[in-house]
Tab-separated table of C-alpha atoms and ligand atoms in Angstrom:
chain	number	residue	atom	x	y	z
A	233	MET	CA	168.735	136.741	131.685
A	234	GLU	CA	166.651	139.561	130.155
A	235	MET	CA	167.751	142.529	132.306
A	236	ASN	CA	171.392	143.269	133.047
A	237	ALA	CA	173.198	146.369	134.236
A	238	PHE	CA	176.183	148.288	132.998
A	239	VAL	CA	178.160	150.401	135.461
A	240	HIS	CA	180.310	153.116	133.864
A	241	PHE	CA	182.767	154.621	136.321
A	242	THR	CA	186.240	156.148	135.892
A	243	THR	CA	188.011	159.515	135.921
A	244	ASN	CA	185.276	160.785	133.577
A	245	THR	CA	182.941	160.769	136.576
A	246	PHE	CA	185.159	163.487	138.044
A	247	THR	CA	186.122	165.459	134.927
A	248	GLY	CA	182.688	165.633	133.316
A	249	LYS	CA	183.965	163.979	130.138
A	250	GLU	CA	182.538	161.010	128.245
A	251	TRP	CA	185.813	159.977	126.641
A	252	GLY	CA	188.843	160.771	128.821
A	253	TYR	CA	191.922	161.737	126.793
A	254	GLY	CA	194.248	159.517	128.798
A	255	ASP	CA	196.204	162.274	130.554
A	256	GLU	CA	193.869	162.570	133.555
A	257	ASP	CA	195.466	163.179	136.905
A	258	LYS	CA	195.035	160.057	139.038
A	259	ALA	CA	194.436	162.315	142.048
A	260	ILE	CA	190.989	163.248	140.754
A	261	PHE	CA	189.670	159.734	141.259
A	262	ASN	CA	188.360	160.042	144.781
A	263	PRO	CA	184.860	158.722	145.422
A	264	THR	CA	183.907	159.744	148.924
A	265	ALA	CA	181.319	157.104	149.823
A	266	LEU	CA	181.700	154.293	147.310
A	267	ASP	CA	179.372	151.421	148.118
A	268	ALA	CA	179.132	148.685	145.516
A	269	GLY	CA	176.674	147.007	147.856
A	270	GLN	CA	174.254	149.862	147.145
A	271	TRP	CA	174.598	149.223	143.389
A	272	ALA	CA	174.091	145.478	143.712
A	273	LYS	CA	171.229	145.683	146.208
A	274	THR	CA	169.362	148.181	144.043
A	275	LEU	CA	169.891	146.067	140.935
A	276	LYS	CA	168.877	142.847	142.628
A	277	GLU	CA	165.733	144.372	144.057
A	278	THR	CA	164.688	145.854	140.730
A	279	GLY	CA	165.025	142.721	138.605
A	280	PHE	CA	168.553	142.766	137.165
A	281	LYS	CA	170.612	139.598	136.769
A	282	MET	CA	174.170	140.767	136.093
A	283	LEU	CA	176.437	143.729	136.755
A	284	ILE	CA	179.070	144.609	134.146
A	285	LEU	CA	181.710	147.084	135.325
A	286	THR	CA	183.928	149.291	133.164
A	287	CYS	CA	187.173	148.077	134.700
A	288	LYS	CA	189.030	150.318	132.249
A	289	HIS	CA	187.398	152.752	129.835
A	290	HIS	CA	189.048	154.424	126.823
A	291	ASP	CA	191.044	156.794	129.106
A	292	GLY	CA	193.040	153.807	130.357
A	293	PHE	CA	192.550	154.377	134.085
A	294	CYS	CA	192.198	151.009	135.838
A	295	LEU	CA	189.707	150.508	138.645
A	296	TRP	CA	191.842	147.703	140.030
A	297	PRO	CA	195.517	147.879	141.095
A	298	SER	CA	196.893	146.281	137.930
A	299	LYS	CA	200.520	145.175	138.125
A	300	HIS	CA	201.066	146.297	134.568
A	301	THR	CA	200.438	150.045	134.795
A	302	GLU	CA	200.762	152.954	137.177
A	303	HIS	CA	197.592	154.511	135.759
A	304	SER	CA	195.173	153.023	138.269
A	305	VAL	CA	193.442	153.284	141.616
A	306	LYS	CA	196.676	152.352	143.330
A	307	ASN	CA	197.993	155.839	142.650
A	308	SER	CA	194.762	157.624	143.493
A	309	PRO	CA	193.628	159.019	146.849
A	310	TYR	CA	190.830	156.448	146.959
A	311	LYS	CA	191.466	154.393	150.118
A	312	ASN	CA	194.991	155.811	150.042
A	313	GLY	CA	195.808	153.741	147.002
A	314	LYS	CA	194.691	150.534	148.680
A	315	GLY	CA	191.308	150.333	146.949
A	316	ASP	CA	190.151	147.859	144.327
A	317	VAL	CA	186.815	148.811	142.788
A	318	VAL	CA	186.686	145.686	140.628
A	319	LYS	CA	186.912	143.543	143.738
A	320	GLU	CA	184.304	145.579	145.538
A	321	ALA	CA	181.909	145.257	142.593
A	322	ALA	CA	182.555	141.539	142.061
A	323	ASP	CA	182.102	140.805	145.778
A	324	ALA	CA	178.912	142.872	145.996
A	325	ALA	CA	177.463	141.165	142.919
A	326	LYS	CA	178.148	137.794	144.473
A	327	LYS	CA	176.707	138.800	147.827
A	328	TYR	CA	173.427	139.898	146.225
A	329	GLY	CA	173.153	136.969	143.813
A	330	LEU	CA	174.053	138.817	140.620
A	331	LYS	CA	176.361	137.565	137.931
A	332	PHE	CA	179.441	139.669	137.211
A	333	GLY	CA	180.830	140.876	133.918
A	334	VAL	CA	183.800	142.976	132.850
A	335	TYR	CA	184.321	145.716	130.311
A	336	LEU	CA	187.955	146.336	129.412
A	337	SER	CA	188.280	148.877	126.628
A	338	PRO	CA	190.557	147.648	123.847
A	339	TRP	CA	191.215	151.263	122.870
A	340	ASP	CA	193.514	152.814	125.481
A	341	ARG	CA	194.328	156.511	125.166
A	342	ASN	CA	196.798	156.427	128.021
A	343	HIS	CA	199.120	153.606	127.058
A	344	PRO	CA	202.380	154.597	125.282
A	345	GLU	CA	202.425	151.400	123.214
A	346	TYR	CA	198.872	151.651	121.921
A	347	GLY	CA	198.877	150.836	118.211
A	348	ARG	CA	202.020	148.697	118.497
A	349	PRO	CA	202.425	145.012	119.408
A	350	GLY	CA	203.490	145.875	122.968
A	351	TYR	CA	200.029	147.089	123.836
A	352	VAL	CA	198.392	143.827	122.792
A	353	SER	CA	200.572	141.995	125.325
A	354	TYR	CA	199.616	144.590	127.937
A	355	TYR	CA	195.926	144.155	127.160
A	356	ARG	CA	196.236	140.386	127.482
A	357	ASN	CA	198.084	140.705	130.785
A	358	GLN	CA	195.208	142.774	132.082
A	359	LEU	CA	192.664	140.234	130.907
A	360	ARG	CA	194.653	137.577	132.724
A	361	GLU	CA	194.404	139.597	135.928
A	362	LEU	CA	190.676	140.156	135.576
A	363	PHE	CA	189.953	136.537	134.772
A	364	THR	CA	192.053	135.062	137.562
A	365	GLN	CA	191.504	137.425	140.485
A	366	TYR	CA	187.787	138.135	140.702
A	367	GLY	CA	185.873	134.880	140.466
A	368	THR	CA	183.502	133.915	137.688
A	369	VAL	CA	183.146	136.400	134.864
A	370	THR	CA	179.890	135.722	133.056
A	371	GLU	CA	180.260	138.260	130.257
A	372	MET	CA	183.251	139.995	128.696
A	373	TRP	CA	182.261	143.186	126.909
A	374	PHE	CA	184.546	144.237	124.049
A	375	ASP	CA	183.915	147.807	122.942
A	376	GLY	CA	184.574	148.487	119.264
A	377	ALA	CA	184.914	152.268	119.712
A	378	ASN	CA	188.146	153.959	118.649
A	379	GLY	CA	188.419	157.687	118.051
A	380	GLY	CA	192.104	157.737	117.027
A	381	ASP	CA	193.759	160.464	119.043
A	382	GLY	CA	194.940	160.325	122.629
A	383	TYR	CA	197.680	161.009	125.149
A	384	TYR	CA	199.541	157.741	124.506
A	385	GLY	CA	202.212	158.234	127.147
A	386	GLY	CA	202.732	161.864	126.167
A	387	SER	CA	202.842	161.558	122.380
A	388	ARG	CA	199.469	163.290	122.033
A	389	GLU	CA	198.793	162.101	118.548
A	390	ALA	CA	196.348	160.120	116.454
A	391	ARG	CA	197.002	156.408	116.102
A	392	LYS	CA	195.260	154.234	113.618
A	393	ILE	CA	194.784	150.529	114.019
A	394	ASP	CA	193.117	147.888	111.888
A	395	GLY	CA	190.202	146.832	114.107
A	396	LYS	CA	190.043	143.437	112.509
A	397	SER	CA	193.639	142.339	112.863
A	398	TYR	CA	195.395	144.507	115.475
A	399	TYR	CA	194.152	142.804	118.632
A	400	ASP	CA	194.545	139.317	117.140
A	401	TRP	CA	191.146	138.416	118.559
A	402	PRO	CA	191.278	134.651	117.995
A	403	ASN	CA	194.299	134.308	120.270
A	404	THR	CA	193.096	136.915	122.743
A	405	LEU	CA	189.807	135.045	123.147
A	406	LYS	CA	191.635	131.744	123.397
A	407	LEU	CA	193.674	133.102	126.269
A	408	ILE	CA	190.476	133.961	128.148
A	409	THR	CA	188.612	130.718	127.456
A	410	GLY	CA	191.726	128.885	128.601
A	411	ILE	CA	191.033	130.409	132.021
A	412	GLN	CA	187.213	130.638	132.039
A	413	PRO	CA	185.751	128.536	129.215
A	414	LYS	CA	182.121	129.468	129.833
A	415	VAL	CA	182.474	133.247	129.519
A	416	LEU	CA	180.165	134.989	127.036
A	417	PHE	CA	181.884	137.385	124.645
A	418	PHE	CA	180.108	140.518	123.534
A	419	SER	CA	181.365	142.553	120.600
A	420	ASP	CA	179.909	144.064	117.448
A	421	ALA	CA	180.194	140.661	115.827
A	422	GLY	CA	179.968	138.339	118.815
A	423	PRO	CA	181.054	135.526	118.928
A	424	HIS	CA	178.339	135.077	121.576
A	425	LEU	CA	176.436	138.347	121.768
A	426	ARG	CA	176.247	141.081	119.186
A	427	TRP	CA	175.741	144.821	119.475
A	428	VAL	CA	172.196	145.869	118.594
A	429	GLY	CA	173.455	148.653	116.316
A	430	ASN	CA	172.339	151.673	118.369
A	431	GLU	CA	172.584	153.060	121.889
A	432	SER	CA	168.949	154.095	122.212
A	433	GLY	CA	167.541	150.836	123.533
A	434	VAL	CA	165.804	149.634	120.388
A	435	ALA	CA	166.182	146.169	118.889
A	436	GLY	CA	164.803	145.568	115.416
A	437	LEU	CA	161.092	144.905	114.956
A	438	THR	CA	162.477	142.021	112.990
A	439	ASN	CA	165.200	140.548	115.151
A	440	TRP	CA	166.935	137.347	114.085
A	441	ASN	CA	169.337	135.727	116.533
A	442	CYS	CA	171.601	134.581	113.740
A	443	LEU	CA	174.370	136.467	112.002
A	444	SER	CA	177.316	135.667	109.761
A	445	PRO	CA	180.249	137.099	111.736
A	446	ASP	CA	182.305	137.625	108.597
A	447	THR	CA	179.900	140.335	107.510
A	448	VAL	CA	180.620	142.482	110.566
A	449	TYR	CA	183.572	143.429	112.704
A	450	ALA	CA	184.400	146.273	115.015
A	451	GLY	CA	185.145	149.443	113.176
A	452	LYS	CA	183.400	148.550	109.939
A	453	SER	CA	180.930	151.249	108.990
A	454	GLY	CA	177.346	150.898	107.854
A	455	ILE	CA	176.617	147.660	109.673
A	456	GLU	CA	174.160	149.056	112.208
A	457	ALA	CA	171.018	148.032	110.334
A	458	LEU	CA	172.271	144.481	109.924
A	459	LEU	CA	173.185	144.241	113.607
A	460	ASN	CA	169.785	145.614	114.524
A	461	ARG	CA	167.758	143.000	112.660
A	462	GLY	CA	170.224	140.079	112.482
A	463	ASP	CA	170.351	137.742	109.526
A	464	GLU	CA	167.637	135.172	108.943
A	465	ASN	CA	170.118	132.854	107.284
A	466	GLY	CA	173.180	133.833	109.283
A	467	SER	CA	175.719	131.118	109.979
A	468	HIS	CA	176.055	131.593	113.775
A	469	TRP	CA	173.799	132.065	116.787
A	470	ILE	CA	174.651	135.572	118.000
A	471	PRO	CA	171.689	137.242	119.732
A	472	ALA	CA	171.561	141.009	120.126
A	473	GLU	CA	172.244	142.705	123.445
A	474	THR	CA	170.691	146.162	123.773
A	475	ASP	CA	172.956	148.593	125.638
A	476	VAL	CA	171.548	151.956	126.620
A	477	SER	CA	172.123	154.435	129.446
A	478	ILE	CA	169.619	155.628	132.031
A	479	ARG	CA	171.166	159.077	131.458
A	480	PRO	CA	172.049	160.983	128.264
A	481	GLY	CA	175.723	160.011	128.730
A	482	TRP	CA	177.405	156.807	129.853
A	483	PHE	CA	179.053	158.537	132.814
A	484	PHE	CA	177.543	160.514	135.667
A	485	HIS	CA	177.339	164.252	135.119
A	486	GLU	CA	175.650	166.403	137.737
A	487	LYS	CA	174.169	168.633	135.060
A	488	GLU	CA	172.217	165.714	133.636
A	489	ASN	CA	170.404	164.943	136.886
A	490	ASP	CA	167.143	166.215	135.465
A	491	ARG	CA	167.479	164.032	132.378
A	492	VAL	CA	167.477	160.646	134.049
A	493	LYS	CA	165.076	158.420	132.125
A	494	THR	CA	161.687	158.091	133.783
A	495	PRO	CA	160.130	154.737	134.711
A	496	GLU	CA	157.841	155.155	131.682
A	497	GLN	CA	160.823	155.678	129.360
A	498	LEU	CA	162.578	152.663	130.859
A	499	PHE	CA	159.439	150.578	130.438
A	500	ASP	CA	159.283	151.559	126.746
A	501	ILE	CA	162.915	150.475	126.441
A	502	TYR	CA	162.048	147.178	128.111
A	503	LEU	CA	159.409	146.647	125.426
A	504	THR	CA	161.794	147.489	122.568
A	505	SER	CA	164.610	145.309	123.930
A	506	VAL	CA	163.420	142.351	126.036
A	507	GLY	CA	160.069	142.620	124.270
A	508	ARG	CA	161.811	142.124	120.946
A	509	GLY	CA	163.796	139.077	121.868
A	510	SER	CA	166.962	140.862	122.971
A	511	THR	CA	168.625	141.203	126.363
A	512	LEU	CA	168.697	144.651	127.927
A	513	LEU	CA	171.956	146.078	129.250
A	514	LEU	CA	170.979	149.235	131.093
A	515	ASN	CA	173.752	151.538	132.263
A	516	ILE	CA	173.496	153.190	135.678
A	517	PRO	CA	176.617	155.301	136.327
A	518	PRO	CA	177.662	155.955	139.926
A	519	ASP	CA	178.135	159.593	140.931
A	520	GLN	CA	181.171	161.273	142.484
A	521	ARG	CA	180.338	159.740	145.845
A	522	GLY	CA	180.519	156.311	144.207
A	523	LEU	CA	176.785	155.703	144.637
A	524	PHE	CA	173.863	155.323	142.266
A	525	HIS	CA	172.239	158.736	142.439
A	526	GLU	CA	168.837	158.989	144.188
A	527	LYS	CA	167.166	159.965	140.916
A	528	ASP	CA	168.431	156.873	139.113
A	529	VAL	CA	167.461	154.636	142.013
A	530	GLN	CA	163.977	156.106	142.011
A	531	SER	CA	163.580	155.389	138.295
A	532	LEU	CA	164.700	151.788	138.737
A	533	TYR	CA	162.135	151.130	141.460
A	534	GLY	CA	159.580	152.936	139.309
A	535	LEU	CA	160.367	150.561	136.454
A	536	LYS	CA	159.898	147.609	138.765
A	537	GLU	CA	156.453	148.918	139.768
A	538	LEU	CA	155.467	149.511	136.145
A	539	LEU	CA	156.548	146.020	135.109
A	540	LYS	CA	154.415	144.627	137.885
A	541	LYS	CA	151.449	146.830	137.030
A	542	GLU	CA	151.537	146.245	133.262
A	543	LEU	CA	152.964	142.742	132.947
A	544	GLY	CA	152.471	141.270	136.399
A	545	LYS	CA	149.204	139.345	135.993
A	546	ASN	CA	149.010	136.832	133.179
A	547	LEU	CA	145.349	136.511	132.195
A	548	ALA	CA	146.122	133.440	130.088
A	549	TYR	CA	147.709	131.339	132.828
A	550	LYS	CA	146.130	127.854	132.612
A	551	ALA	CA	143.631	129.211	130.109
A	552	LYS	CA	141.842	126.806	127.772
A	553	THR	CA	143.589	126.570	124.412
A	554	THR	CA	142.772	125.040	121.046
A	555	ALA	CA	144.824	124.871	117.860
A	556	SER	CA	144.294	124.390	114.137
A	557	THR	CA	146.671	121.454	114.300
A	558	PHE	CA	149.377	119.921	116.478
A	559	ARG	CA	152.224	117.556	115.943
A	560	GLY	CA	151.174	113.917	115.599
A	561	LYS	CA	148.075	114.719	117.642
A	562	GLN	CA	150.255	113.905	120.658
A	563	SER	CA	149.753	115.585	124.016
A	564	THR	CA	153.499	116.343	124.121
A	565	TYR	CA	152.837	118.964	121.433
A	566	ALA	CA	149.301	119.980	122.388
A	567	PRO	CA	148.213	123.640	122.620
A	568	ALA	CA	147.612	123.250	126.383
A	569	ASN	CA	151.404	123.507	126.685
A	570	LEU	CA	151.153	127.157	125.646
A	571	THR	CA	149.525	128.249	128.878
A	572	ASP	CA	150.845	125.752	131.423
A	573	GLY	CA	153.495	128.124	132.742
A	574	GLN	CA	156.243	125.608	131.903
A	575	LYS	CA	159.223	126.722	129.840
A	576	GLN	CA	160.120	123.233	128.673
A	577	THR	CA	156.778	122.329	127.103
A	578	TYR	CA	155.539	123.622	123.769
A	579	TRP	CA	153.017	123.508	120.964
A	580	ALA	CA	154.356	122.350	117.600
A	581	THR	CA	153.059	121.369	114.180
A	582	ASP	CA	153.967	118.394	112.006
A	583	ASP	CA	157.157	118.530	109.940
A	584	GLY	CA	156.675	120.533	106.788
A	585	ILE	CA	153.746	122.484	108.257
A	586	THR	CA	155.009	126.043	108.631
A	587	SER	CA	151.775	127.784	109.512
A	588	GLY	CA	148.948	127.267	111.969
A	589	SER	CA	146.960	129.014	114.647
A	590	PHE	CA	145.984	128.645	118.274
A	591	GLU	CA	143.321	130.246	120.361
A	592	VAL	CA	143.309	131.167	124.038
A	593	ASP	CA	140.067	131.507	125.991
A	594	LEU	CA	140.509	133.853	128.944
A	595	GLY	CA	137.366	132.539	130.621
A	596	LYS	CA	135.675	135.918	130.784
A	597	PRO	CA	135.825	139.211	128.891
A	598	SER	CA	138.934	141.076	130.030
A	599	THR	CA	140.742	144.254	129.092
A	600	VAL	CA	143.838	143.291	127.122
A	601	LYS	CA	146.859	145.577	126.591
A	602	TYR	CA	149.724	143.192	125.800
A	603	VAL	CA	150.271	139.749	124.297
A	604	MET	CA	153.544	137.934	124.929
A	605	LEU	CA	154.831	135.067	122.794
A	606	GLN	CA	157.875	132.837	123.229
A	607	GLU	CA	159.456	130.345	120.908
A	608	TYR	CA	161.016	127.243	122.437
A	609	ILE	CA	164.377	128.758	121.639
A	610	GLU	CA	166.454	125.634	122.264
A	611	LEU	CA	165.060	124.367	118.967
A	612	GLY	CA	165.999	127.531	117.142
A	613	GLN	CA	164.280	130.673	115.969
A	614	ARG	CA	161.702	129.821	113.347
A	615	VAL	CA	158.755	132.176	113.049
A	616	LYS	CA	158.899	134.678	110.169
A	617	SER	CA	155.440	136.151	110.241
A	618	PHE	CA	152.449	136.138	112.589
A	619	ALA	CA	149.230	137.959	113.433
A	620	ILE	CA	147.208	138.376	116.615
A	621	GLU	CA	143.445	138.759	116.683
A	622	ALA	CA	140.968	139.462	119.465
A	623	TRP	CA	137.400	138.227	119.417
A	624	GLN	CA	134.851	141.032	119.252
A	625	PRO	CA	131.086	140.815	118.960
A	626	GLY	CA	130.665	139.983	115.293
A	627	GLY	CA	134.049	138.456	114.551
A	628	TRP	CA	137.828	138.476	114.864
A	629	LYS	CA	139.660	141.793	114.924
A	630	GLU	CA	143.352	141.920	114.012
A	631	VAL	CA	145.185	143.762	116.804
A	632	ALA	CA	148.849	143.156	115.933
A	633	THR	CA	151.107	141.675	113.306
A	634	GLY	CA	154.775	140.837	113.497
A	635	THR	CA	157.675	139.080	111.861
A	636	THR	CA	160.089	137.408	114.303
A	637	ILE	CA	159.294	136.180	117.834
A	638	GLY	CA	162.478	134.601	119.197
A	639	TYR	CA	163.005	134.019	122.899
A	640	LYS	CA	160.372	136.599	123.774
A	641	ARG	CA	158.126	139.010	121.923
A	642	ILE	CA	155.771	141.426	123.639
A	643	LEU	CA	153.127	143.129	121.508
A	644	LYS	CA	151.546	146.247	122.916
A	645	ILE	CA	148.063	146.644	121.526
A	646	GLU	CA	145.331	149.261	121.633
A	647	PRO	CA	143.566	148.226	124.880
A	648	LEU	CA	140.286	146.414	124.267
A	649	SER	CA	137.897	144.077	125.984
A	650	THR	CA	137.891	140.501	124.732
A	651	GLN	CA	137.585	136.940	125.969
A	652	ARG	CA	139.484	135.164	123.209
A	653	ILE	CA	142.857	135.751	121.566
A	654	ARG	CA	143.941	133.994	118.370
A	655	VAL	CA	147.536	133.810	117.222
A	656	THR	CA	148.214	132.813	113.637
A	657	ILE	CA	151.703	131.797	112.592
A	658	LYS	CA	151.664	132.684	108.902
A	659	ASP	CA	155.127	131.578	107.973
A	660	ALA	CA	158.102	129.928	109.617
A	661	LYS	CA	161.465	128.446	108.618
A	662	ALA	CA	160.318	125.074	109.957
A	663	SER	CA	157.364	123.845	112.001
A	664	PRO	CA	156.668	126.519	114.609
A	665	VAL	CA	157.564	125.569	118.182
A	666	ILE	CA	155.919	127.929	120.670
A	667	SER	CA	156.448	127.424	124.379
A	668	ASN	CA	154.431	130.207	125.881
A	669	VAL	CA	151.664	132.720	125.351
A	670	GLU	CA	150.759	135.246	128.020
A	671	VAL	CA	148.108	137.947	127.973
A	672	PHE	CA	148.052	141.075	130.120
B	108	FUL	C1	180.795	152.973	123.369
B	108	FUL	C2	181.807	153.813	124.149
B	108	FUL	O1	182.500	154.707	123.320
B	108	FUL	C3	181.002	154.551	125.197
B	108	FUL	O2	181.793	155.424	125.963
B	108	FUL	C4	180.331	153.519	126.096
B	108	FUL	O3	181.322	152.801	126.831
B	108	FUL	C5	179.487	152.554	125.259
B	108	FUL	C6	178.888	151.449	126.073
B	108	FUL	O4	180.242	152.003	124.208
B	108	FUL	O5	181.347	152.400	122.241
């Protein structure tokens, strides 16, 4: 799905905070022109596939009229307490052909029972509401953050929990899959998608899709580097999702209007996330009106233009290809599959052959700025080391080297004129299986 959007919205949008304490007055939640259709339309038009909404952030305020708490939109002035922002977002996503995902913060600084068993039941009741009332939920985003102190029903104290055992994750997840079995779970450790280890939009230069979940869990310190690069020999398939905000914070703050990331910055993030075999989860926080701010919208359309300008015209489409070797000398595995524009066809070597090269002839000398490679990911992630060369008068010139490829790898190179590109797979865990090469 490559590009997905996060939408952070709660009382913080009105208080200027990033982490609400949990004692916020419900009366401050009053977006004056909320239009989830504007969010979804903008996202659809600029290339995003899913919208994930913070249904409840750490402050505990619920964007839907939950039966299980008074701390929600139902006691706010928004639509005189008759509003349901989760419904508006889910409906808008559907209308514009986006998938929908939910964020429900496990840490809740408002709830009196937080830290005790009662809260876990409350949390599960809320999940039940979200998974039964709003249609298909494609991704469930579990945030590992927990800062300790909070309002907690008036106690105003610090409460410690054991992140590994407190929420009884196995049973909590079972409850959800009992309702929607196909949902994808995101958390530090998966089980389906892992955190990339930072909030700056950068997946590892080496990025393995595998990980051994036992080595990481929410709240454990010092795991960022491991999450960032994955584990070549990890026991489970848990690709990294790269979450980052278009603004310095996760929530809208007027004073940060001049620090909205530019299209160029977003494009760089695209290269370090999607271009490194990760999915991008870009946060665009609505403002106090309940709209994506003009500045943010402008940057998103700017990104779309840049993607088209830089990566819009594949010079290698249907280009002539040759290879050092291919599996059984059968056309099913021939190098022509690399440039046929088909995802389901690929070039592969014989069993036991873990290196090899292929060459792409662009037909005429062309200026090249990027090379994109894709493994046929259904057969696993295999490549450990590769190099890219461009033909120059007098011989081959190495223009890039890399370790992992994965679902997609985009190499930005020093622009040069060339007619032929050679990719050498130097090492792989098994015979390399490459479905696509594109040149821009
Ligand atoms: C973090 C949270 O503490 C931030 O507020 C934000 O929601 C981010 C996506 O995850 O852990």
